[in-house]
Backbone as numpy.savetxt, mean C-alpha at the origin, in Angstrom:
# Nx Ny Nz CAx CAy CAz Cx Cy Cz
-53.99 35.56 -0.71 -53.68 33.50 -1.22 -53.12 33.57 -2.37
-53.35 33.41 -3.46 -51.41 33.66 -5.07 -50.48 33.45 -4.57
-50.68 35.42 -3.43 -49.50 35.74 -3.26 -48.43 34.73 -2.42
-49.10 33.93 -1.17 -48.48 33.00 -0.49 -47.76 31.81 -1.42
-48.61 31.20 -1.99 -48.34 29.53 -3.06 -47.49 30.16 -4.25
-46.94 31.54 -4.25 -46.14 31.37 -4.89 -45.20 31.43 -4.19
-45.12 31.74 -3.34 -43.79 32.42 -1.59 -43.31 31.05 -1.60
-44.29 30.63 -1.38 -44.08 28.67 -1.00 -43.06 28.60 -2.64
-43.96 28.04 -3.31 -43.31 27.32 -3.94 -42.36 27.89 -5.17
-41.40 28.96 -5.18 -40.43 29.18 -5.52 -39.68 29.30 -4.56
-39.91 30.06 -3.03 -39.06 28.89 -1.62 -38.93 27.15 -1.53
-39.98 25.94 -2.24 -38.75 24.47 -2.32 -38.73 24.92 -4.01
-38.08 25.49 -4.59 -37.60 25.16 -6.21 -36.25 26.14 -5.42
-35.94 26.63 -4.25 -34.43 26.97 -4.12 -34.25 26.15 -3.41
-34.73 25.22 -2.12 -34.59 25.12 -1.10 -33.93 23.14 -2.13
-34.99 23.39 -3.57 -34.35 21.56 -4.22 -33.41 22.33 -4.71
-33.43 23.42 -5.17 -31.39 23.72 -5.80 -29.92 23.85 -4.46
-30.67 23.74 -3.88 -29.83 23.84 -2.66 -29.48 22.18 -2.36
-30.41 21.72 -1.95 -30.48 20.44 -1.97 -29.40 19.68 -3.36
-30.00 19.71 -4.43 -29.29 19.12 -5.84 -27.72 20.04 -5.34
-27.29 20.50 -5.56 -26.26 21.55 -5.73 -25.76 20.75 -4.70
-26.03 20.26 -3.30 -24.93 19.53 -2.13 -25.06 18.31 -2.17
-26.48 17.62 -2.94 -26.32 16.32 -3.46 -25.14 15.98 -4.25
-24.94 16.96 -5.30 -24.17 16.59 -6.37 -22.57 17.04 -5.69
-22.30 18.46 -4.88 -20.72 18.42 -4.70 -20.47 17.52 -3.71
-21.16 17.04 -3.65 -20.75 15.89 -2.77 -19.85 13.74 -2.96
-21.34 13.89 -4.11 -20.89 12.91 -4.42 -20.11 13.14 -5.38
-19.86 14.38 -5.49 -18.41 14.85 -6.97 -16.56 14.64 -5.95
-16.94 15.15 -4.09 -15.23 15.09 -4.28 -15.77 13.81 -3.60
-16.76 13.28 -3.48 -17.24 11.11 -2.82 -16.30 10.27 -3.96
-16.59 10.64 -5.12 -15.75 9.99 -6.22 -14.61 10.32 -6.62
-13.99 11.73 -6.27 -12.93 12.51 -6.23 -11.93 12.09 -5.06
-12.15 12.17 -3.85 -11.87 11.50 -2.56 -11.12 9.90 -3.21
-12.13 8.76 -4.02 -11.71 8.02 -3.61 -10.97 7.40 -4.27
-11.21 8.40 -5.71 -10.39 7.88 -6.92 -8.83 8.84 -6.90
-8.87 9.46 -5.98 -7.22 9.55 -4.85 -6.68 8.81 -4.09
-7.75 7.87 -3.52 -6.90 7.08 -2.62 -7.23 5.89 -3.76
-7.32 4.69 -4.15 -6.68 4.30 -5.47 -5.62 4.21 -6.09
-5.95 6.23 -6.03 -4.42 6.43 -6.96 -3.74 6.55 -6.48
-3.56 7.04 -4.64 -2.55 6.43 -3.98 -2.09 5.29 -3.32
-2.56 4.70 -3.25 -3.07 3.32 -3.30 -2.50 2.06 -4.03
-2.28 2.73 -4.62 -1.26 1.70 -5.41 -0.60 0.81 -5.41
0.21 -0.51 -6.02 1.07 -0.92 -5.08 2.01 -0.86 -6.42
3.25 -0.18 -5.61 4.65 0.03 -6.56 5.37 -1.36 -6.41
5.43 -1.23 -7.47 6.72 -2.17 -6.55 8.54 -1.60 -6.13
9.11 -1.70 -5.53 10.28 -1.91 -4.96 10.90 -1.80 -6.83
11.25 -2.46 -7.11 12.51 -1.80 -8.44 11.98 -0.78 -8.97
10.69 -0.19 -9.16 10.36 1.38 -9.45 11.16 2.11 -8.59
12.22 2.52 -9.65 13.39 3.19 -8.59 12.65 4.80 -8.85
12.56 5.56 -7.93 12.17 7.29 -8.31 13.88 7.50 -9.12
13.80 8.92 -9.72 14.91 9.16 -10.06 15.21 10.14 -9.18
15.38 10.85 -7.89 15.72 11.48 -7.23 16.97 10.25 -6.41
16.67 8.84 -6.23 18.01 7.69 -6.20 18.79 7.73 -6.24
19.24 8.31 -7.35 20.31 8.33 -7.45 20.90 9.50 -7.06
20.95 10.36 -6.88 21.29 11.94 -5.74 21.26 11.53 -4.68
20.48 11.15 -4.39 19.69 10.67 -2.24 19.34 12.34 -1.90
19.00 12.99 -2.88 18.34 13.98 -1.98 16.98 13.93 -1.69
16.74 13.07 -2.35 14.90 13.21 -1.41 15.47 11.42 -0.67
14.94 11.60 0.43 15.05 10.43 1.20 13.15 9.91 1.65
12.66 10.73 1.42 10.65 10.79 1.74 9.72 9.85 0.02
10.58 9.81 -0.99 9.94 8.57 -2.15 8.77 8.02 -1.51
9.77 7.16 -0.52 8.61 6.31 -0.11 7.32 6.83 0.89
7.47 8.04 1.20 5.71 8.57 1.71 4.96 9.00 1.63
5.70 9.63 0.42 3.86 10.45 -0.24 3.14 9.66 -0.16
3.37 8.48 -1.39 2.05 7.59 -0.79 2.58 6.05 0.00
1.69 5.49 0.63 0.35 5.19 1.88 1.53 5.09 2.42
2.26 5.86 3.25 2.73 5.17 4.18 2.38 4.64 5.54
1.25 4.47 5.70 0.93 4.11 7.16 1.21 2.62 6.59
1.03 2.13 5.21 1.15 0.97 4.90 2.97 0.56 5.02
3.80 1.07 4.55 4.90 1.37 4.87 4.99 0.97 6.19
4.57 1.63 7.14 5.19 1.80 8.66 4.46 0.86 9.96
2.97 0.46 8.95 1.89 -0.52 9.61 2.28 -1.43 9.52
2.20 -2.04 11.25 1.71 -3.34 10.65 1.09 -4.55 10.44
0.48 -3.93 9.25 -0.58 -5.18 9.59 -0.22 -6.43 8.03
-0.13 -7.48 8.74 0.75 -8.12 8.12 -0.55 -10.02 8.45
-0.33 -10.87 7.18 -1.35 -11.61 7.70 -1.11 -11.29 6.47
-2.41 -12.13 6.65 -3.47 -11.71 4.66 -3.24 -10.98 3.92
-3.00 -10.92 3.09 -2.57 -9.47 1.90 -4.26 -9.37 0.82
-4.60 -7.97 1.24 -5.39 -7.63 0.10 -4.76 -6.65 -0.58
-5.27 -7.52 -2.49 -5.39 -6.06 -3.39 -6.31 -5.73 -4.25
-6.03 -4.98 -4.80 -7.51 -5.15 -5.23 -6.96 -5.03 -6.73
-8.53 -5.25 -7.80 -7.52 -6.05 -8.16 -8.93 -5.34 -10.01
-8.71 -4.89 -11.07 -9.64 -4.70 -11.87 -10.79 -5.46 -12.07
-11.06 -5.48 -12.60 -12.91 -6.54 -14.01 -13.59 -6.59 -12.02
-14.50 -7.17 -11.80 -15.60 -7.77 -11.45 -15.34 -8.13 -9.94
-13.74 -7.94 -9.61 -13.86 -8.51 -8.39 -13.86 -7.38 -7.63
-14.05 -6.83 -6.46 -13.36 -5.45 -5.69 -12.48 -6.32 -5.37
-11.68 -7.10 -4.36 -11.24 -8.00 -3.70 -10.04 -9.39 -4.65
-9.24 -9.29 -3.77 -9.14 -10.48 -4.00 -7.87 -10.82 -2.43
-7.85 -11.91 -1.83 -7.55 -12.51 -0.10 -5.89 -13.22 -1.28
-5.35 -13.15 -1.06 -4.14 -14.10 -0.37 -3.14 -14.56 0.43
-3.32 -16.04 0.13 -2.80 -16.59 1.68 -1.48 -17.52 1.50
-0.49 -17.11 2.24 1.05 -17.49 2.19 0.70 -19.16 2.88
1.33 -19.84 1.95 1.76 -20.97 3.37 2.91 -21.36 4.64
3.20 -21.52 5.10 4.25 -21.44 6.29 5.47 -22.93 4.99
5.15 -23.29 4.19 5.86 -24.06 3.91 6.97 -23.20 2.14
5.71 -21.81 1.67 6.27 -20.61 0.85 7.06 -20.09 2.01
6.88 -19.30 3.55 6.48 -18.02 3.99 8.62 -19.07 4.29
8.76 -20.28 5.64 9.68 -21.52 5.17 10.58 -20.54 4.20
10.73 -21.05 2.79 11.09 -20.92 1.33 11.75 -19.25 1.36
10.70 -18.26 1.56 11.37 -17.74 0.93 12.47 -16.85 2.45
12.34 -16.69 3.45 13.04 -16.73 5.10 14.03 -17.04 4.76
14.38 -18.79 3.92 15.42 -19.44 3.98 16.36 -18.83 2.59
15.58 -17.93 2.14 16.55 -17.23 0.44 17.20 -15.99 1.48
16.42 -15.10 1.88 16.66 -13.92 2.90 17.74 -14.81 4.04
17.94 -15.43 4.36 18.86 -15.79 5.34 20.16 -16.46 5.40
20.03 -17.00 3.85 21.02 -16.60 3.50 22.43 -15.63 3.04
21.85 -14.24 1.96 22.03 -13.17 1.84 23.18 -13.02 3.39
24.41 -11.97 3.38 25.00 -11.69 4.15 24.80 -10.63 4.72
24.10 -8.76 3.86 23.31 -7.97 4.44 21.92 -8.73 5.54
21.46 -9.26 4.89 20.31 -9.33 6.13 21.09 -10.59 7.31
21.70 -10.92 7.37 22.06 -11.09 7.75 22.80 -9.92 9.40
23.36 -9.12 8.23 24.11 -7.98 9.43 21.96 -7.31 10.03
21.91 -7.43 9.90 20.30 -7.05 9.71 19.44 -7.44 10.95
19.47 -8.36 11.07 19.30 -9.78 12.10 20.24 -9.33 12.96
21.51 -9.64 12.81 22.50 -9.09 14.33 22.90 -7.66 14.98
21.88 -7.06 13.83 22.15 -5.03 14.61 20.04 -5.45 14.88
19.78 -6.55 15.15 18.60 -5.95 15.94 16.97 -5.85 15.22
17.00 -6.79 14.03 15.79 -6.68 13.45 15.13 -7.94 13.17
14.01 -8.03 13.14 13.19 -9.24 13.41 11.94 -9.11 11.63
12.09 -10.04 11.29 11.37 -10.80 10.45 9.28 -10.15 11.60
8.77 -10.17 10.07 7.74 -9.34 10.57 6.04 -9.37 9.54
7.10 -9.98 8.39 5.85 -9.73 7.36 6.33 -10.24 6.14
5.04 -10.94 5.21 6.25 -11.24 3.83 4.47 -10.80 3.29
4.94 -9.21 1.73 4.04 -9.83 1.39 5.12 -10.18 -1.11
4.17 -11.01 -0.94 3.92 -11.00 -2.33 4.11 -9.56 -3.10
5.09 -9.48 -4.25 5.00 -7.95 -4.78 4.50 -7.89 -6.57
5.58 -9.47 -6.47 4.69 -9.30 -8.25 4.42 -11.04 -8.58
3.09 -11.36 -8.87 2.14 -12.37 -8.79 2.22 -12.31 -10.45
2.74 -12.96 -11.16 1.58 -14.07 -12.13 0.83 -14.04 -12.41
-0.33 -13.89 -12.83 -1.64 -14.88 -13.46 -2.06 -15.60 -15.15
-1.82 -16.22 -15.86 -2.00 -16.83 -16.93 -3.32 -17.43 -17.00
-4.23 -18.28 -17.90 -4.74 -18.06 -18.24 -4.87 -18.95 -19.85
-5.37 -20.33 -19.21 -4.54 -21.37 -20.14 -5.78 -21.19 -20.46
-5.48 -22.49 -21.63 -6.71 -22.40 -23.46 -7.14 -23.27 -22.68
-7.13 -24.30 -21.66 -8.66 -25.09 -21.18 -9.25 -23.96 -19.97
-8.81 -22.81 -20.62 -9.76 -21.49 -18.68 -9.73 -22.24 -16.70
-8.70 -22.91 -17.02 -6.90 -23.17 -15.77 -6.79 -22.23 -15.79
-6.60 -21.04 -14.71 -6.06 -19.90 -14.24 -4.87 -20.87 -13.23
-3.49 -20.54 -13.87 -2.13 -20.20 -12.77 -1.68 -18.74 -12.06
-1.31 -19.47 -11.10 -1.23 -18.16 -10.39 0.33 -18.77 -10.06
1.69 -17.70 -10.25 3.05 -17.52 -9.96 3.73 -16.13 -8.88
4.34 -16.52 -8.26 4.81 -15.44 -7.09 6.15 -15.39 -7.58
6.05 -14.67 -8.86 7.91 -13.93 -9.01 9.31 -13.93 -7.35
8.50 -12.93 -7.51 8.87 -11.30 -6.30 8.07 -11.72 -4.98
9.20 -10.55 -4.07 7.97 -11.36 -2.65 9.29 -10.19 -1.83
8.20 -9.07 -0.78 8.46 -8.24 -0.72 9.14 -8.32 0.93
9.43 -8.87 1.87 10.71 -9.01 2.89 10.18 -8.11 4.12
9.45 -7.75 5.67 10.12 -7.02 5.85 9.87 -7.21 7.48
10.92 -6.58 7.56 11.52 -6.99 8.82 11.46 -5.23 10.01
11.33 -5.21 11.33 11.21 -4.43 11.75 12.18 -4.08 13.48
12.07 -3.49 13.38 13.14 -2.35 14.68 12.53 -1.63 15.41
12.60 -2.12 16.76 11.61 -0.92 16.95 10.57 -0.99 16.84
9.62 0.50 16.71 8.96 0.90 16.32 8.74 1.69 14.61
10.28 2.33 15.01 9.82 3.13 13.29 10.65 2.28 12.86
11.61 1.61 12.59 12.26 0.70 11.66 12.05 0.02 11.35
12.37 -0.23 9.87 11.83 -0.82 8.44 13.47 -1.21 8.00
12.74 -2.34 7.27 13.96 -2.37 6.18 13.45 -4.03 5.55
13.18 -3.44 4.20 12.40 -3.53 3.03 13.27 -4.90 2.33
12.91 -6.33 2.34 14.20 -6.98 1.48 13.38 -7.48 0.19
13.91 -7.75 -1.15 12.91 -8.01 -2.32 14.00 -9.13 -2.73
13.00 -10.13 -2.19 13.37 -11.77 -2.88 12.68 -11.41 -4.16
14.53 -12.59 -5.05 13.42 -13.53 -6.21 13.33 -14.40 -6.38
12.36 -15.06 -6.02 12.13 -16.52 -5.97 13.11 -17.95 -7.41
12.86 -17.42 -8.09 13.55 -17.54 -9.83 15.10 -18.06 -9.46
15.44 -16.58 -9.31 17.30 -16.07 -8.92 16.70 -17.03 -7.80
16.74 -17.09 -6.49 16.52 -17.41 -4.98 17.08 -16.36 -4.60
17.25 -15.18 -4.52 18.07 -14.61 -4.05 18.01 -13.02 -3.64
18.16 -12.38 -3.01 17.52 -11.23 -1.92 17.77 -10.38 -3.67
17.04 -9.62 -3.70 17.08 -8.07 -5.05 18.03 -6.75 -4.74
16.75 -5.89 -3.69 17.46 -5.00 -2.95 17.38 -4.85 -1.77
17.61 -4.14 -0.81 17.45 -3.93 0.50 17.13 -2.27 0.72
15.91 -1.84 1.47 15.59 -0.76 1.53 15.13 -0.57 3.25
16.70 0.42 3.62 16.27 0.74 4.83 15.23 2.13 5.33
14.70 2.24 5.73 13.46 3.35 6.22 13.74 3.35 8.04
14.41 4.38 8.47 15.12 4.86 9.72 14.00 5.65 9.71
13.68 5.95 11.61 13.32 7.12 11.06 12.47 7.54 13.07
13.04 8.76 12.82 13.24 8.94 14.20 12.50 10.37 15.05
11.67 9.91 15.31 10.58 11.42 16.14 12.10 11.82 17.74
11.56 12.90 17.72 12.49 14.48 18.73 10.63 14.37 19.62
10.71 14.11 20.28 9.52 14.79 21.17 9.49 16.04 21.43
9.36 17.42 21.21 9.52 18.24 22.21 8.47 19.04 23.26
8.99 19.45 23.97 7.58 19.56 25.52 7.43 21.24 25.42
6.37 21.57 25.72 6.28 23.29 25.68 6.03 23.46 27.25
7.24 22.96 27.54 7.03 23.83 29.76 7.02 24.82 29.95
6.69 25.55 30.43 7.07 27.01 30.83 8.14 26.66 31.84
């Protein structure tokens, strides 16, 4: 009887140790994967040029982080992660704002060339947002730069960075993806 009680107690201790270590490992992994996900999907401004862009040796620099964001067709409301008490904030662009951005882009000669090549406007995303809390507590939010996404077919994207204050196109990044499928039929 005493021996059975001792074996049951040791079995429960061993089972508890396994459960606690498994829970700790899963909790660590979940926190670690969340940390990586937040780190990988931080919004990087298009104006931040990677060191390899001058040599043009590595054309994949945009694909290292958030490649699904780049090649995806998610448009409409733009969700961003905000530090502080909020988890997410939604930014909805008015039709007048969209038209202003499109007018600025259409005035650029290179954008006109892209449109004639078959690219279409698909999405407008704010890149640089400035928030100012004034003395009376009012918050003023101003969008300084916008990223305009043009699509052609399924895999080709052109990212146009527009400066709203200067009312001009700053930079255009074109990403062309070619998929070659090979069958293994014999």
